[in-house]
Coordinates of C-alpha atoms and ligand atoms in Angstrom, one line a residue:
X1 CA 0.0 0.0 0.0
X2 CA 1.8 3.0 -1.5
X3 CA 1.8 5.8 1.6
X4 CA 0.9 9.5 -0.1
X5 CA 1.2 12.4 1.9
X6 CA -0.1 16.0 0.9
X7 CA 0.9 19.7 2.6
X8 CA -1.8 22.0 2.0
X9 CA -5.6 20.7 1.9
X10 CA -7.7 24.1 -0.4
X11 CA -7.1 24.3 -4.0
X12 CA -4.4 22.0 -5.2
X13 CA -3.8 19.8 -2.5
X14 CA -7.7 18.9 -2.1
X15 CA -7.5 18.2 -5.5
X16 CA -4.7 15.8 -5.7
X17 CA -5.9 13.6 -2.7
X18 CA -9.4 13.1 -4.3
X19 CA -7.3 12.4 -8.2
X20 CA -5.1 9.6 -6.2
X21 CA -8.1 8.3 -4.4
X22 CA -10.1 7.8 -7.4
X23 CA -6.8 6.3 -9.5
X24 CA -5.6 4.3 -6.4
X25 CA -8.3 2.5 -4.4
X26 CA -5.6 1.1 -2.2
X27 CA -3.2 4.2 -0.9
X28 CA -3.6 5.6 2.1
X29 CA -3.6 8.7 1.6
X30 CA -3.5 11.5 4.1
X31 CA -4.0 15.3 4.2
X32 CA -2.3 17.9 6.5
X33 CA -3.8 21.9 6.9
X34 CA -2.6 24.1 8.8
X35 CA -5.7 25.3 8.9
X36 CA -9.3 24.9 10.3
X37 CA -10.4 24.4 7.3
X38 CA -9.8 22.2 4.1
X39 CA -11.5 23.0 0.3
X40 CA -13.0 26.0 0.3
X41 CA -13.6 28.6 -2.1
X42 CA -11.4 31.0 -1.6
X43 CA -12.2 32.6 -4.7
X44 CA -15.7 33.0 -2.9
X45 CA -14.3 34.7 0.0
X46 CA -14.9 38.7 -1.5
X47 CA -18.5 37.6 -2.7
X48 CA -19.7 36.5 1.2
X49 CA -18.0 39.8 2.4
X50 CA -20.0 41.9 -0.3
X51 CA -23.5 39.8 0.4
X52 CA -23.5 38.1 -3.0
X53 CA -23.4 34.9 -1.6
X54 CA -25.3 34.9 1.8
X55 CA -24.3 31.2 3.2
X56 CA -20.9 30.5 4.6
X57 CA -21.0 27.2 4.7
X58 CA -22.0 27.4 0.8
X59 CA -17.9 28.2 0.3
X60 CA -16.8 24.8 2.2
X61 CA -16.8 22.4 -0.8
X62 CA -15.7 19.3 1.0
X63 CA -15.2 18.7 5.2
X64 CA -12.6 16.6 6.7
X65 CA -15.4 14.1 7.3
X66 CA -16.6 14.2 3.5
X67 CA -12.6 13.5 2.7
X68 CA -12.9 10.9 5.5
X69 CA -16.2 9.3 4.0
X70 CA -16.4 9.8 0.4
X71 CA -13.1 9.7 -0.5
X72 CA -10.8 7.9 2.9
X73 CA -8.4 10.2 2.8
X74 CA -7.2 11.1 6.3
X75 CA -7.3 14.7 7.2
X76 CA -5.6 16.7 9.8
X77 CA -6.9 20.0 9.9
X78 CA -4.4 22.7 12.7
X79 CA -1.7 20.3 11.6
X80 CA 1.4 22.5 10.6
X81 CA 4.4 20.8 9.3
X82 CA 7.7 21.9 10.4
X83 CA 10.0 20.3 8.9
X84 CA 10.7 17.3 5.5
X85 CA 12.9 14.9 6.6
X86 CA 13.9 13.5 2.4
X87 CA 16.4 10.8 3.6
X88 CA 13.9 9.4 6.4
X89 CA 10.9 10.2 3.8
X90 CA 9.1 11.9 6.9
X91 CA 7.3 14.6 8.0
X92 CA 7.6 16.3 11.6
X93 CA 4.5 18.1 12.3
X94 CA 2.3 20.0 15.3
X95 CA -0.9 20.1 16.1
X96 CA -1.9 24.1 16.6
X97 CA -4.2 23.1 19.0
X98 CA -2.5 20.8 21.6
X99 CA 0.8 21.1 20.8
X100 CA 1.5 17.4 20.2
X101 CA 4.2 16.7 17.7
X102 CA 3.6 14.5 15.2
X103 CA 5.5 12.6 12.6
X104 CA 4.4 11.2 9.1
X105 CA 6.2 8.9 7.1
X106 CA 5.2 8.9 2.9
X107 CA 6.0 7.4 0.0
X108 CA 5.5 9.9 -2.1
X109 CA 4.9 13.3 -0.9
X110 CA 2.7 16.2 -2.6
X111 CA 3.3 19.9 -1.8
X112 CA 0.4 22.1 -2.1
X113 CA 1.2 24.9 0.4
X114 CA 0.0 27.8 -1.8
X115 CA 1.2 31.2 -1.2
X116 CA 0.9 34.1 1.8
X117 CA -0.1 37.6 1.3
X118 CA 2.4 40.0 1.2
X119 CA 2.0 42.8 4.4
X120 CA 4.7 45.5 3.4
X121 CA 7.1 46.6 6.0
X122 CA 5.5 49.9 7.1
X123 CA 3.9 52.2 10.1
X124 CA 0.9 50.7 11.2
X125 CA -0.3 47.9 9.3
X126 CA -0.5 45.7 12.5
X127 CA -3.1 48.4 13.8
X128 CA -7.0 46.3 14.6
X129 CA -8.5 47.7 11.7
X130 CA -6.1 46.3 8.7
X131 CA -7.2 43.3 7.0
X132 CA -6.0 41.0 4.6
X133 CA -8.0 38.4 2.8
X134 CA -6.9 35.0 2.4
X135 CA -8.8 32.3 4.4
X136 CA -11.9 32.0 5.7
X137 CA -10.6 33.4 8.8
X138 CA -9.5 36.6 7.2
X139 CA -12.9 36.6 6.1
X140 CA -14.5 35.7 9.7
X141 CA -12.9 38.7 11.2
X142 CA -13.3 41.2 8.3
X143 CA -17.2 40.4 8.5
X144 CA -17.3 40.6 12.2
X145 CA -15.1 44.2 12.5
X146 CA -17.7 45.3 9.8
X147 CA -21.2 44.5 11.9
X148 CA -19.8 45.5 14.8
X149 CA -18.0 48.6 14.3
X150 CA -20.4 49.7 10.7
X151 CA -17.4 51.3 9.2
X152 CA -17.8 54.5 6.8
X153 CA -14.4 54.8 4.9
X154 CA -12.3 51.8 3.5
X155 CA -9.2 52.6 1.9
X156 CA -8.0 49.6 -0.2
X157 CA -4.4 49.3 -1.2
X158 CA -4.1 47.0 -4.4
X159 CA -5.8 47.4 -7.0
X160 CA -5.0 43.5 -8.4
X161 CA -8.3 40.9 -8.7
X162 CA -8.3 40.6 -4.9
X163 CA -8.2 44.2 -4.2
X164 CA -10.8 45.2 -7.0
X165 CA -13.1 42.3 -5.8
X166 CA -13.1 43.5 -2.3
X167 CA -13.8 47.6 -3.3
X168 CA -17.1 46.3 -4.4
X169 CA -17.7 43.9 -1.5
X170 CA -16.9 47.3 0.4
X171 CA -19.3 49.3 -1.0
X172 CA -21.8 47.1 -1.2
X173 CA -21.7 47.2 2.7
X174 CA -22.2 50.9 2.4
X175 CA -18.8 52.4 2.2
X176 CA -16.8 55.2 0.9
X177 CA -14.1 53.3 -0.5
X178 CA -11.1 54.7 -2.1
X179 CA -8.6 52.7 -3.8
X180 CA -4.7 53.1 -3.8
X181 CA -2.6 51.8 -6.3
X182 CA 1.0 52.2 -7.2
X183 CA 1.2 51.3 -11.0
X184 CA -0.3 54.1 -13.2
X185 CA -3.7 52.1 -13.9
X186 CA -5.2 49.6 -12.0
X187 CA -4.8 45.8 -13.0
X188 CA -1.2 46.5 -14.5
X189 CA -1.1 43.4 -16.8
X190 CA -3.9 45.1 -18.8
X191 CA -3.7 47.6 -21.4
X192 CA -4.8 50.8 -20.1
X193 CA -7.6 50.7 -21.9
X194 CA -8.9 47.7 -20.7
X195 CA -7.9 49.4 -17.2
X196 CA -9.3 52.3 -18.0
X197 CA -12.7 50.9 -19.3
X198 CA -12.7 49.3 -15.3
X199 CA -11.5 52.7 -14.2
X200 CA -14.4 54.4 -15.5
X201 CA -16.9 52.4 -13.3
X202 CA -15.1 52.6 -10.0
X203 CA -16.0 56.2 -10.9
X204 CA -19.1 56.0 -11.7
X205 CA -20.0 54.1 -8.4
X206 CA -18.2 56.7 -6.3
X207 CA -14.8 55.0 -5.8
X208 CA -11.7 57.6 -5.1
X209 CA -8.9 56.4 -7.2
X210 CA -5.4 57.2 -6.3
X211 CA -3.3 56.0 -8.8
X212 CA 0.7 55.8 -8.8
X213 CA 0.7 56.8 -5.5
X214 CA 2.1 54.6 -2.8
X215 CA 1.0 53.4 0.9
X216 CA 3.1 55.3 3.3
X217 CA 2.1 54.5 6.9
X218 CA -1.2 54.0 8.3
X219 CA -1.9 56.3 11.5
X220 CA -4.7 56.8 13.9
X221 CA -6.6 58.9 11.4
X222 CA -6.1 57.4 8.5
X223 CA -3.8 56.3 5.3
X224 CA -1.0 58.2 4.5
X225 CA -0.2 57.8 0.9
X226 CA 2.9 59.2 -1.0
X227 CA 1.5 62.3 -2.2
X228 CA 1.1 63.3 1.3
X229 CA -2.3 63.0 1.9
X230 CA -4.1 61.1 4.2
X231 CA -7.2 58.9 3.6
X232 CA -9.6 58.9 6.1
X233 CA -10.2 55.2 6.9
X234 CA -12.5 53.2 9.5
X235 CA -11.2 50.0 8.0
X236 CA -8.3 48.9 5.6
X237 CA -7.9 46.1 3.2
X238 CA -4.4 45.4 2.2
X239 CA -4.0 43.5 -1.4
X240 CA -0.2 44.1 -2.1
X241 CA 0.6 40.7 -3.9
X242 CA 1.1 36.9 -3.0
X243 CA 4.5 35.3 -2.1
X244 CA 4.8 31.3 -2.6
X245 CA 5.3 29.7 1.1
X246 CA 8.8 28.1 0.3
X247 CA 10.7 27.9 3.5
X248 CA 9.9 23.9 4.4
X249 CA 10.9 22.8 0.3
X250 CA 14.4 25.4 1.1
X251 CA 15.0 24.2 4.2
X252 CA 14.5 20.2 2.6
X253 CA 17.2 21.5 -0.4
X254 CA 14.8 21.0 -3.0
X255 CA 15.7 23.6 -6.0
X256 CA 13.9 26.7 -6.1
X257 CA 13.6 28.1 -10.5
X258 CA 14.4 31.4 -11.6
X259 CA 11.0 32.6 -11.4
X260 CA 11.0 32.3 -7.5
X261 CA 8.9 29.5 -7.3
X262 CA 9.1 25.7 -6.4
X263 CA 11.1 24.2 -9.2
X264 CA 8.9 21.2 -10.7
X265 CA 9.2 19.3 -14.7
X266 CA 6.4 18.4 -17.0
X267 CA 5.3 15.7 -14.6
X268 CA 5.5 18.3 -11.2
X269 CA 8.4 16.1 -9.6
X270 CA 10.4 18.3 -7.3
X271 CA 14.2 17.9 -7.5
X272 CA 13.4 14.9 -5.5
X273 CA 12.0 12.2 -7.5
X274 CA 9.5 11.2 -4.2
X275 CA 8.5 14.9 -3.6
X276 CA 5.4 16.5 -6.1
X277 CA 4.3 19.9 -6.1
X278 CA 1.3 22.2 -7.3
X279 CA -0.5 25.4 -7.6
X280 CA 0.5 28.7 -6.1
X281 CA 4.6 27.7 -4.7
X282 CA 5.8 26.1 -8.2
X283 CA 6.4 27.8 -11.0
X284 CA 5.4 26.7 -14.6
X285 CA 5.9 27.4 -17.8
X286 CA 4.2 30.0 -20.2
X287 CA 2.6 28.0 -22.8
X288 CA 3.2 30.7 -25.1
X289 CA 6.5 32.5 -24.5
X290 CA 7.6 29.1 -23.0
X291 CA 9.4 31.0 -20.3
X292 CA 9.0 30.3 -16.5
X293 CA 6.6 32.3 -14.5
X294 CA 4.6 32.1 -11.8
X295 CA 0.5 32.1 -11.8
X296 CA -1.2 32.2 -8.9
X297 CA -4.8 31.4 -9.7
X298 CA -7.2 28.6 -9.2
X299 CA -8.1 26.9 -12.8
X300 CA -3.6 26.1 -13.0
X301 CA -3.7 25.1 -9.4
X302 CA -6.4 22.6 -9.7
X303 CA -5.2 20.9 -12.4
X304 CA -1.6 20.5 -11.5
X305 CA -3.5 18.9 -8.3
X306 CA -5.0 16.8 -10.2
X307 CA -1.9 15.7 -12.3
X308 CA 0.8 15.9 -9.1
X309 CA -2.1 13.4 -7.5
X310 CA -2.2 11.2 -10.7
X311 CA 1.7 10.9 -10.7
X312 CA 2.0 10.0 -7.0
X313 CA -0.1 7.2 -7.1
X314 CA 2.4 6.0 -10.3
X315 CA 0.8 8.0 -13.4
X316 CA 2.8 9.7 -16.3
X317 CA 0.5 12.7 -16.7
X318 CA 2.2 15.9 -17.9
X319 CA 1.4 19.6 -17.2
X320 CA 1.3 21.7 -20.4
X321 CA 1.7 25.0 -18.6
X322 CA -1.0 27.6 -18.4
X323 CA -1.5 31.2 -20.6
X324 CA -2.8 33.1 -17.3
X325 CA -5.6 33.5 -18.3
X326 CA -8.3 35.0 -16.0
X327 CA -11.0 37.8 -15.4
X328 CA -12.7 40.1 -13.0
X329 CA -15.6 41.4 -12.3
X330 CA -16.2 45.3 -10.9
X331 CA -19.5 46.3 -10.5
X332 CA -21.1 46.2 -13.6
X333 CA -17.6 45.7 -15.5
X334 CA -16.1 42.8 -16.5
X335 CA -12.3 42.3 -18.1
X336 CA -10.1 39.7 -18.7
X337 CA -7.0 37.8 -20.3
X338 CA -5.5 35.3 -22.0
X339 CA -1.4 34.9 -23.4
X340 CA 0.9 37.9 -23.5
X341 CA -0.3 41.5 -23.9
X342 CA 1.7 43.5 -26.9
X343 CA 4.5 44.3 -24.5
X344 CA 5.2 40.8 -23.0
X345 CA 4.9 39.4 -26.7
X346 CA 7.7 42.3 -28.1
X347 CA 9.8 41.4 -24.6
X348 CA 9.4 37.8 -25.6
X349 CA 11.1 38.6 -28.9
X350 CA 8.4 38.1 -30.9
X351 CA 7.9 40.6 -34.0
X352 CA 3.9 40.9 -32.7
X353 CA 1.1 43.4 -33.5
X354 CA -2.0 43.5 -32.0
X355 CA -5.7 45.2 -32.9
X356 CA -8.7 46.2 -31.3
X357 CA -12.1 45.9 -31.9
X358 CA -15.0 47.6 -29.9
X359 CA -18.0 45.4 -31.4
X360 CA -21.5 45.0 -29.1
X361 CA -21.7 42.0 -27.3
X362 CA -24.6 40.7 -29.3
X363 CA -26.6 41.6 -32.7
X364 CA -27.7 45.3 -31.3
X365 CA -31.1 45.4 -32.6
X366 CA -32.1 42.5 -30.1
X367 CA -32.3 44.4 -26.6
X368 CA -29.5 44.5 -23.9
X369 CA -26.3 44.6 -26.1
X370 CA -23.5 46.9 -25.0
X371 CA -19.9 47.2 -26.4
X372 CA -16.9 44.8 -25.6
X373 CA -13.4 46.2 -26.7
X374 CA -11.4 43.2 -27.7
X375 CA -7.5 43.5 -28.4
X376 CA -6.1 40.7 -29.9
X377 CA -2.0 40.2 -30.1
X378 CA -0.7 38.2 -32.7
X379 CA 2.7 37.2 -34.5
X380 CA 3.0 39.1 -38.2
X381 CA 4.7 36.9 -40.3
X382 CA 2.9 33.7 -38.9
X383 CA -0.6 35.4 -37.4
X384 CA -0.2 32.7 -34.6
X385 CA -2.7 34.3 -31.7
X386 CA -0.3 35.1 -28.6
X387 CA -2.6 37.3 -26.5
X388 CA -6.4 38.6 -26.0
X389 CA -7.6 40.9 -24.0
X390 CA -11.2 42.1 -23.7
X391 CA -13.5 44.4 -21.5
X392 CA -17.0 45.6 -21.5
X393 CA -20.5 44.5 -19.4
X394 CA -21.5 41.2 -21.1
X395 CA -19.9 38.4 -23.5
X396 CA -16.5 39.1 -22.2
X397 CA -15.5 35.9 -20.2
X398 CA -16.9 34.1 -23.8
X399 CA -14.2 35.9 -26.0
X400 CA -11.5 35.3 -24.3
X401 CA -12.3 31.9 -23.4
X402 CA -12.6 31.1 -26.6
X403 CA -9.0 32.1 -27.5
X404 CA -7.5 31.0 -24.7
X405 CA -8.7 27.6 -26.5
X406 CA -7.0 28.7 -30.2
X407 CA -4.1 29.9 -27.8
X408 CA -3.9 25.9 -26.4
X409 CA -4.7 24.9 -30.3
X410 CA -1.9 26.8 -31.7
X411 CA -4.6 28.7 -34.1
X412 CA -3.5 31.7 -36.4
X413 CA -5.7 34.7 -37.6
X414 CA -6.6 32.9 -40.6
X415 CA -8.0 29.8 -38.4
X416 CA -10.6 32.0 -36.4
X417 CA -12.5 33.4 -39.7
X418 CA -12.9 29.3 -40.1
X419 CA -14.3 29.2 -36.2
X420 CA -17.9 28.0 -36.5
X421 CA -19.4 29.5 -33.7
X422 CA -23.0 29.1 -32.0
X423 CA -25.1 32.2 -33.2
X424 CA -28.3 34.0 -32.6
X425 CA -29.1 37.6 -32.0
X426 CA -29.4 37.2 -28.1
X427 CA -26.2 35.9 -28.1
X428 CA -23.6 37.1 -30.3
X429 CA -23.0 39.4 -33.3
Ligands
FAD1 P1 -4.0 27.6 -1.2 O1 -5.4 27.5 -1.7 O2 -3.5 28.9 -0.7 O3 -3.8 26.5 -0.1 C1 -2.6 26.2 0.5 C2 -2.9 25.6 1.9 O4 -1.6 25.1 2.4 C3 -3.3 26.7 2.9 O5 -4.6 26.4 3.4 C4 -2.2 26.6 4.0 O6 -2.7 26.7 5.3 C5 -1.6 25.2 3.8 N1 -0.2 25.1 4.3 C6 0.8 25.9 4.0 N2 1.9 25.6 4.7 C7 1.6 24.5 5.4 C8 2.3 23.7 6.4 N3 3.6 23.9 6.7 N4 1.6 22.7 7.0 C9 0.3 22.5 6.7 N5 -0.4 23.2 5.8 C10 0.2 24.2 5.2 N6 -8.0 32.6 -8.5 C11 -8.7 32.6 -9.7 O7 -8.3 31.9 -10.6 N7 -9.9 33.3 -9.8 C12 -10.4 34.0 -8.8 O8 -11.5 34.6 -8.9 C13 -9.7 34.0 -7.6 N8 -10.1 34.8 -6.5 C14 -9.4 34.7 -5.3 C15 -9.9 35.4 -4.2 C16 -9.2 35.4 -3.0 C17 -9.8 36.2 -1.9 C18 -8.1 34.6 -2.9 C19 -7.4 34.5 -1.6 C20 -7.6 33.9 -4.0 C21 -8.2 34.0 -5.2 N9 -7.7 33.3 -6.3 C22 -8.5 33.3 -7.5 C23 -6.5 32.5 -6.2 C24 -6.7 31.0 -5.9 O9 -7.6 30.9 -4.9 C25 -5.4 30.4 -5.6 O10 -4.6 30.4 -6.8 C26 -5.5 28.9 -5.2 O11 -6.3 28.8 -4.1 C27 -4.1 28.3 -4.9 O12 -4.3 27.0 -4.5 P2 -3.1 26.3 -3.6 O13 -3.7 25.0 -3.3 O14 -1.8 26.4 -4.4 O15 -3.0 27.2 -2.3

């Protein structure tokens, strides 16, 4: 009975221990967290905050007793792991709770530990009424500091998916928020006018932007920010970035890749052939620049879960690496990505060009269409698609979507005039 051991028990590592389960009826398979909880949504997390989704319990996918049941996977939940012991192929671990050490022994060993939240190194940010949202715990206390202290500023300082996510959650609970951001434009992986197009509606629903402007300290009466101003603030929410939790794989030797993250191969072995890892702490390649990168979202980390889990249990499954592709919702606005934008496609050393199109969503004489702004990046000579961007109210997540899929099929320009695509007025144009 081959022993598999997983670190981490939300996206990735919930993942692979149901994958081995259902490809291995015989491992035992067990699951340390070193938190209270395992598999939940943390994409969710903003969306209970802003009252979207009203049921907490409705972002806990799966319980230690549903692992336990459904799948017999053994779960430790408050069970940190201190230390990988490669030559003994053991794990020393604690229990949070009692203190009791414990020790693990594995066969093969998966890594899903994820990534922490980046607080910068400033004046303040320890004060009662800074937040950062990561768990389910983050979200516990930012939901309880709201009802009982009914906030009237929030200053959020980020303006990446997180950070934009929880503006609107903000204001939704009745909120002046303003929004800091260093970069120029919010979302700085977008062209500024995808940004912009975003921009506008933070506006429109009363968001203060502060753009290129840094976090300073944050005092007793608010945020300082670089300009000198200060914000006034009853509650902060700080979204600075993610950085891969990497100390136990460094501390067991195993090589870290020039991206900064967890250095894996096709097949997400770890420089030691019995340790796997997956989502946030590896990095992967760019399936279209083929360079190493980092990207920290849930659709990669599941399904390098699923193939780290395969693997373990004696599979041969390979990761093809991911295009980043993603998207956000503000408000009313929506905008999202797939591949390299025109700049990372010239940096790449590709001789690219892009184009943009502002079409309506659907045929315009049915009712409800509005106008989606589509920039597509492509290679001249070859017209192989290397990037998409889009933005606008409705039809956005479709676009892109559907070339992130003629990214993964190699497609040119020429190959999407052949696209036969599902149309009626309601739905397209
Ligand atoms: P995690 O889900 O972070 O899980 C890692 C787990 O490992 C943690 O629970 C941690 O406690 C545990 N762990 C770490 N070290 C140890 C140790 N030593 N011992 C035991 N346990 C340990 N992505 C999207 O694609 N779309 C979205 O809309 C989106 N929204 C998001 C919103 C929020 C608020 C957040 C926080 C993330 C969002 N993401 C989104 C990102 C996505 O959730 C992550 O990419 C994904 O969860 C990463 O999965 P993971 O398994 O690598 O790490």
């Amino acid at each position: 009975m081959k022993r598999i051991l997983i670190i981490g028990g939300v996206a990735a590592g919930a993942t692979a221990a149901a994958r081995a389960r259902r490809l291995d009826g015989e491992a035992d398979i067990t699951l340390l967290e070193a938190g209270d909880d395992v598999s939940f949504a943390n994409c969710g997390l903003p969306y209970f905050i802003g009252g979207d989704v009203k049921n907490r319990s409705d972002l806990i996918l799966a319980s230690p007793e549903t692992f336990h049941d459904q799948y017999r996977v053994n779960v430790h939940t408050a069970t940190e792991v201190s230390a990988i012991d490669r030559a003994a192929k053991s794990v020393s671990a604690v229990n949070k709770k009692n203190g009791k050490k414990l020790t693990f022994k594995y066969d093969a060993l998966i890594l899903a530990q994820g990534g922490k939240p980046i607080v910068p190194p400033l004046p303040g940010v320890d004060r009662k009424n800074v937040f950062q949202l990561w768990t389910l715990d983050d979200m516990d206390k930012i939901n309880s500091f709201i009802k009982e202290n009914s906030p009237r500023t929030a200053v959020v300082v980020g303006g990446g998916f997180i950070g934009l996510e929880m503006v609107e959650a903000l204001a939704k609970r009745g909120m002046q928020v303003q929004l800091v951001e260093m970069a120029p434009q919010i979302m700085p992986l977008l062209e500024a006018e995808m940004a912009g197009f975003l921009e506008k509606d933070l506006l429109d629903y009363g968001v203060t932007l502060h753009l290129g402007k840094g976090l300073q300290a944050i005092e007793k009466n608010g945020v300082k920010i670089s300009d000198g101003s200060i914000l006034p603030a009853d509650m902060v929410l700080l979204s600075v970035g993610v950085r891969p939790t990497l100390k136990l794989a460094q501390d067991a030797g195993l090589a870290i890749g020039t991206a900064g993250g967890l250095l894996v191969d096709d097949r997400l072995q770890t420089s030691d052939e019995n340790i796997y890892a997956a989502g946030d702490m590896v990095e992967i390649e760019n399936r279209v620049n083929g360079r190493k990168t980092r990207i920290p979202l849930a659709g990669p980390a599941n399904r390098q879960g699923r193939i780290a889990g395969e693997n373990a249990v004696g599979g041969n499954k390979r990761y093809k690496g991911a295009s980043g592709t993603s998207v956000v919702k503000l408000f009313g606005a929506v905008a999202g990505s797939t591949g390299l934008n025109l700049k990372q496609a010239r940096d790449a050393g590709f001789d690219a060009d892009a184009v943009v199109v502002h079409k309506a969503s659907h045929t315009s004489y049915y009712p409800g269409s509005s106008k989606v702004s589509l920039m597509l990046v492509f290679e001249k000579e070859s017209g192989k698609i290397l990037g998409a961007q889009a933005a606008g109210r409705v039809g956005v997540d479709k676009r892109i979507d559907v070339l992130a899929t003629a990214i993964a099929g190699g497609l040119a320009l020429s190959d999407l005039e052949e696209l036969d695509l599902a149309y009626a007025p309601p739905f397209n144009s």
